[in-house]
């Protein structure tokens, strides 16, 4: 008898879900779920409001891969919330978004799997398990190349009057109320500063042809390559795969950076769910 799977790829900003059943596949999105920032009591309403109404039939197994789910202890809030909201599931596996990315990008082959979305991460995967990760230090101390890093870099350039005149004018038109105090308030007093700064990536995307932003993106990807990818001894011997919206939308710049570093670009997917569906088939 075929079973119904619920698979999730979750970041700090959004969660992509797919239900695979004998009748086919059904995809939807919810808000991001991250146990580093949220308790089980805070995750449950998100599931009840944005996930449960989308469930079709009985869910037999759940595979949840998410940011902040580094181990059993850190994953516990997500596991408890899923157990309460989807009680029919016989198996609930909660693991890191990095493992989900590795399985979705590499399948059963060795490779380097990288995430460039709101945050950034990397790992060498031997075809079965994650062997090694050059740990990111998170939003405040790392995440080079991510959406939050690019947004933070852009805002700092703006506040320090370093943007070219035309870009500065476009920025003030789109964000007329942004100033030093409002940025500091969002950075240090309000929750999810990573999401706040990542939201400025839409401005970068709209003006991505500007040489200043092209250079800013290239510098950010170069930092990611140098600080993470190139430190893996296998870096030049296996494909380097990516998932995440930043990698996907700026893949032309990303590929150029990889090739300059003597690295072999692999798959670049907006979400690893397509590969995860193949992995669990």
Short mmCIF file of C-alpha atoms in Angstrom, two decimals:
data_model
loop_
_atom_site.label_atom_id
_atom_site.label_comp_id
_atom_site.label_asym_id
_atom_site.label_seq_id
_atom_site.Cartn_x
_atom_site.Cartn_y
_atom_site.Cartn_z
CA UNK A 1 0.00 0.00 0.00
CA UNK A 2 1.42 3.38 -1.04
CA UNK A 3 1.81 5.97 1.66
CA UNK A 4 1.44 9.74 1.72
CA UNK A 5 4.50 11.86 2.49
CA UNK A 6 4.69 15.47 3.64
CA UNK A 7 8.09 17.01 2.87
CA UNK A 8 9.17 20.49 3.96
CA UNK A 9 12.12 22.73 3.19
CA UNK A 10 12.09 25.58 5.68
CA UNK A 11 14.13 28.74 6.00
CA UNK A 12 13.74 31.74 8.25
CA UNK A 13 11.51 33.56 5.75
CA UNK A 14 9.31 30.86 4.19
CA UNK A 15 8.66 27.12 4.16
CA UNK A 16 8.04 25.17 0.96
CA UNK A 17 5.83 22.09 1.47
CA UNK A 18 4.91 19.25 -0.87
CA UNK A 19 2.52 16.36 -0.32
CA UNK A 20 3.32 13.21 -2.30
CA UNK A 21 0.41 10.76 -2.37
CA UNK A 22 -0.80 7.96 -4.66
CA UNK A 23 -2.99 10.59 -6.33
CA UNK A 24 -0.10 12.92 -7.17
CA UNK A 25 1.68 15.94 -5.71
CA UNK A 26 0.43 19.13 -4.08
CA UNK A 27 2.69 22.06 -3.19
CA UNK A 28 2.12 25.10 -1.00
CA UNK A 29 4.00 27.61 1.18
CA UNK A 30 3.84 28.85 4.73
CA UNK A 31 5.79 31.30 6.85
CA UNK A 32 9.30 30.32 7.82
CA UNK A 33 9.77 28.06 10.83
CA UNK A 34 13.01 28.27 12.80
CA UNK A 35 13.30 26.80 16.33
CA UNK A 36 16.25 29.10 16.99
CA UNK A 37 13.73 31.97 17.07
CA UNK A 38 10.43 30.16 17.83
CA UNK A 39 9.08 27.86 20.54
CA UNK A 40 6.68 24.97 19.89
CA UNK A 41 3.87 27.19 21.18
CA UNK A 42 4.74 29.78 18.52
CA UNK A 43 5.12 27.23 15.72
CA UNK A 44 1.78 25.47 16.35
CA UNK A 45 -0.40 28.45 15.26
CA UNK A 46 1.62 28.73 12.03
CA UNK A 47 0.98 25.05 11.28
CA UNK A 48 -2.70 25.27 12.21
CA UNK A 49 -3.26 28.39 10.13
CA UNK A 50 -1.08 27.80 7.08
CA UNK A 51 -0.33 24.07 6.82
CA UNK A 52 -3.17 21.95 8.20
CA UNK A 53 -5.82 23.46 5.84
CA UNK A 54 -3.66 22.33 2.89
CA UNK A 55 -3.33 18.71 3.99
CA UNK A 56 -5.06 16.17 1.78
CA UNK A 57 -6.01 12.78 3.22
CA UNK A 58 -3.98 11.03 5.89
CA UNK A 59 -0.31 11.94 6.23
CA UNK A 60 1.79 8.85 6.98
CA UNK A 61 5.32 10.29 7.06
CA UNK A 62 6.77 13.76 7.52
CA UNK A 63 10.28 14.79 6.49
CA UNK A 64 10.97 18.31 7.71
CA UNK A 65 14.28 19.97 6.85
CA UNK A 66 14.76 23.37 8.40
CA UNK A 67 17.06 26.18 9.43
CA UNK A 68 17.89 25.96 13.12
CA UNK A 69 17.27 22.18 13.25
CA UNK A 70 20.87 21.20 13.90
CA UNK A 71 20.24 18.21 16.17
CA UNK A 72 17.54 16.44 18.20
CA UNK A 73 17.60 19.04 20.97
CA UNK A 74 17.33 22.10 18.73
CA UNK A 75 14.73 20.35 16.53
CA UNK A 76 12.46 19.48 19.46
CA UNK A 77 10.07 22.49 19.12
CA UNK A 78 9.39 21.61 15.48
CA UNK A 79 8.95 17.90 16.26
CA UNK A 80 6.51 18.67 19.09
CA UNK A 81 4.48 21.09 16.94
CA UNK A 82 4.25 18.65 14.02
CA UNK A 83 3.30 15.79 16.35
CA UNK A 84 0.42 17.83 17.76
CA UNK A 85 -0.85 19.26 14.47
CA UNK A 86 -0.42 16.18 12.23
CA UNK A 87 -1.12 13.35 14.65
CA UNK A 88 -1.69 10.75 11.91
CA UNK A 89 2.01 10.65 10.94
CA UNK A 90 3.73 7.41 11.97
CA UNK A 91 7.19 8.79 11.19
CA UNK A 92 8.32 12.39 11.74
CA UNK A 93 11.92 13.18 10.83
CA UNK A 94 13.16 16.68 11.60
CA UNK A 95 16.66 17.46 10.37
CA UNK A 96 18.75 20.40 9.24
CA UNK A 97 18.02 22.31 6.06
CA UNK A 98 21.58 21.43 5.13
CA UNK A 99 20.81 17.69 5.06
CA UNK A 100 17.67 18.40 3.03
CA UNK A 101 19.68 20.48 0.58
CA UNK A 102 22.36 17.77 0.29
CA UNK A 103 19.83 15.01 -0.41
CA UNK A 104 17.87 17.20 -2.82
CA UNK A 105 20.91 18.50 -4.71
CA UNK A 106 23.30 15.55 -4.66
CA UNK A 107 20.91 12.60 -4.42
CA UNK A 108 23.12 9.58 -3.80
CA UNK A 109 26.30 11.09 -5.27
CA UNK A 110 29.15 12.93 -3.50
CA UNK A 111 29.16 16.68 -3.80
CA UNK A 112 29.29 20.04 -2.09
CA UNK A 113 25.83 21.31 -1.20
CA UNK A 114 25.37 25.00 -0.47
CA UNK A 115 22.47 27.21 0.60
CA UNK A 116 22.18 30.86 -0.37
CA UNK A 117 18.76 32.13 0.66
CA UNK A 118 17.92 34.38 3.59
CA UNK A 119 20.93 32.72 5.27
CA UNK A 120 23.92 30.75 4.02
CA UNK A 121 25.34 27.29 4.67
CA UNK A 122 27.50 24.58 3.14
CA UNK A 123 28.46 20.93 3.54
CA UNK A 124 30.43 18.13 1.91
CA UNK A 125 28.10 15.16 1.33
CA UNK A 126 29.48 11.71 0.55
CA UNK A 127 26.32 10.43 -1.13
CA UNK A 128 24.77 9.21 2.11
CA UNK A 129 25.66 11.55 4.96
CA UNK A 130 27.00 15.02 5.61
CA UNK A 131 30.67 14.51 6.35
CA UNK A 132 31.68 18.07 7.13
CA UNK A 133 30.34 21.60 7.24
CA UNK A 134 32.37 24.79 7.52
CA UNK A 135 29.97 26.29 10.02
CA UNK A 136 28.38 29.61 9.25
CA UNK A 137 28.39 32.05 12.17
CA UNK A 138 24.85 33.21 11.43
CA UNK A 139 23.45 36.57 10.46
CA UNK A 140 25.50 38.88 12.70
CA UNK A 141 28.89 37.22 12.28
CA UNK A 142 28.65 35.47 8.93
CA UNK A 143 26.12 34.40 6.25
CA UNK A 144 28.27 35.94 3.52
CA UNK A 145 26.53 35.76 0.15
CA UNK A 146 23.02 35.38 1.61
CA UNK A 147 20.01 37.63 1.11
CA UNK A 148 20.34 39.03 4.62
CA UNK A 149 24.04 39.75 4.05
CA UNK A 150 23.37 41.50 0.72
CA UNK A 151 20.54 43.54 2.23
CA UNK A 152 22.64 44.52 5.22
CA UNK A 153 25.52 45.52 2.93
CA UNK A 154 23.21 47.63 0.77
CA UNK A 155 21.67 49.43 3.75
CA UNK A 156 25.08 50.18 5.25
CA UNK A 157 26.25 51.64 1.92
CA UNK A 158 23.13 53.81 1.87
CA UNK A 159 23.46 55.05 5.45
CA UNK A 160 27.13 55.84 4.93
CA UNK A 161 26.43 57.73 1.67
CA UNK A 162 28.40 55.29 -0.46
CA UNK A 163 25.77 54.50 -3.11
CA UNK A 164 26.15 56.06 -6.57
CA UNK A 165 23.90 59.10 -7.01
CA UNK A 166 21.35 57.35 -9.24
CA UNK A 167 21.05 54.31 -6.96
CA UNK A 168 20.78 56.55 -3.90
CA UNK A 169 17.87 58.40 -5.53
CA UNK A 170 16.05 55.16 -6.41
CA UNK A 171 16.60 53.85 -2.88
CA UNK A 172 15.21 56.96 -1.16
CA UNK A 173 12.20 56.91 -3.48
CA UNK A 174 11.40 53.29 -2.61
CA UNK A 175 12.22 53.62 1.11
CA UNK A 176 11.41 57.26 2.00
CA UNK A 177 11.10 56.59 5.74
CA UNK A 178 14.30 54.62 6.16
CA UNK A 179 16.92 56.28 8.32
CA UNK A 180 19.63 55.39 10.80
CA UNK A 181 17.25 55.13 13.77
CA UNK A 182 14.68 52.96 11.98
CA UNK A 183 17.43 50.60 10.79
CA UNK A 184 18.96 50.32 14.27
CA UNK A 185 15.50 49.65 15.73
CA UNK A 186 14.92 46.77 13.29
CA UNK A 187 18.45 45.49 13.73
CA UNK A 188 18.64 45.42 17.52
CA UNK A 189 15.16 45.69 19.04
CA UNK A 190 12.70 43.95 16.74
CA UNK A 191 12.59 40.17 16.04
CA UNK A 192 14.01 38.54 12.90
CA UNK A 193 16.61 41.13 11.85
CA UNK A 194 17.76 38.62 9.22
CA UNK A 195 14.36 38.76 7.53
CA UNK A 196 14.32 42.55 7.72
CA UNK A 197 17.63 42.95 5.91
CA UNK A 198 16.84 40.13 3.45
CA UNK A 199 13.73 42.10 2.39
CA UNK A 200 16.00 44.66 0.70
CA UNK A 201 17.11 41.99 -1.77
CA UNK A 202 14.02 42.89 -3.85
CA UNK A 203 15.57 46.30 -4.49
CA UNK A 204 18.83 44.64 -5.48
CA UNK A 205 16.96 42.34 -7.88
CA UNK A 206 15.13 45.28 -9.46
CA UNK A 207 18.41 47.12 -10.10
CA UNK A 208 20.71 44.14 -10.54
CA UNK A 209 22.16 45.43 -13.84
CA UNK A 210 23.73 48.40 -12.08
CA UNK A 211 27.53 47.92 -12.00
CA UNK A 212 27.71 48.88 -8.31
CA UNK A 213 25.27 46.10 -7.34
CA UNK A 214 26.85 43.62 -9.74
CA UNK A 215 30.14 44.22 -7.98
CA UNK A 216 28.52 43.99 -4.54
CA UNK A 217 26.93 40.63 -5.37
CA UNK A 218 30.14 39.29 -6.87
CA UNK A 219 32.12 40.31 -3.79
CA UNK A 220 29.60 38.61 -1.51
CA UNK A 221 29.73 35.35 -3.50
CA UNK A 222 33.53 35.51 -3.59
CA UNK A 223 33.58 35.78 0.20
CA UNK A 224 31.27 32.76 0.47
CA UNK A 225 33.52 30.74 -1.83
CA UNK A 226 36.68 31.69 0.04
CA UNK A 227 35.37 31.31 3.58
CA UNK A 228 33.42 28.09 3.05
CA UNK A 229 33.67 26.21 -0.25
CA UNK A 230 37.42 26.43 -0.80
CA UNK A 231 38.17 25.16 2.71
CA UNK A 232 36.80 21.71 1.77
CA UNK A 233 39.65 19.54 0.48
CA UNK A 234 37.26 17.99 -2.08
CA UNK A 235 36.15 21.39 -3.47
CA UNK A 236 37.82 21.06 -6.86
CA UNK A 237 37.01 17.35 -7.25
CA UNK A 238 33.21 17.33 -6.97
CA UNK A 239 30.37 19.50 -8.28
CA UNK A 240 29.36 22.48 -6.16
CA UNK A 241 25.55 22.58 -5.96
CA UNK A 242 23.36 25.43 -4.70
CA UNK A 243 19.83 25.98 -3.55
CA UNK A 244 18.04 29.12 -2.40
CA UNK A 245 16.54 32.18 -4.04
CA UNK A 246 19.74 34.23 -4.00
CA UNK A 247 21.77 31.50 -5.72
CA UNK A 248 18.95 30.89 -8.19
CA UNK A 249 18.30 34.49 -9.26
CA UNK A 250 21.96 35.50 -9.44
CA UNK A 251 23.27 32.23 -10.81
CA UNK A 252 25.08 33.90 -13.71
CA UNK A 253 27.24 35.89 -11.27
CA UNK A 254 27.60 32.86 -9.01
CA UNK A 255 28.80 30.61 -11.81
CA UNK A 256 31.39 33.19 -12.87
CA UNK A 257 32.73 33.38 -9.31
CA UNK A 258 32.93 29.58 -9.03
CA UNK A 259 34.75 29.25 -12.34
CA UNK A 260 37.24 31.96 -11.37
CA UNK A 261 38.01 29.88 -8.26
CA UNK A 262 38.53 26.71 -10.33
CA UNK A 263 35.30 25.15 -9.03
CA UNK A 264 32.74 23.14 -11.00
CA UNK A 265 29.17 24.54 -10.82
CA UNK A 266 26.57 21.84 -10.29
CA UNK A 267 22.79 22.08 -9.93
CA UNK A 268 21.37 25.45 -8.91
CA UNK A 269 17.78 25.08 -7.69
CA UNK A 270 15.45 27.60 -6.11
CA UNK A 271 14.27 24.86 -3.73
CA UNK A 272 15.62 21.35 -3.07
CA UNK A 273 12.09 19.89 -2.97
CA UNK A 274 12.25 18.60 -6.56
CA UNK A 275 15.34 16.58 -5.69
CA UNK A 276 13.89 15.48 -2.34
CA UNK A 277 10.84 14.05 -4.10
CA UNK A 278 13.18 11.98 -6.28
CA UNK A 279 15.23 10.96 -3.24
CA UNK A 280 12.19 9.60 -1.39
CA UNK A 281 10.54 7.99 -4.40
#
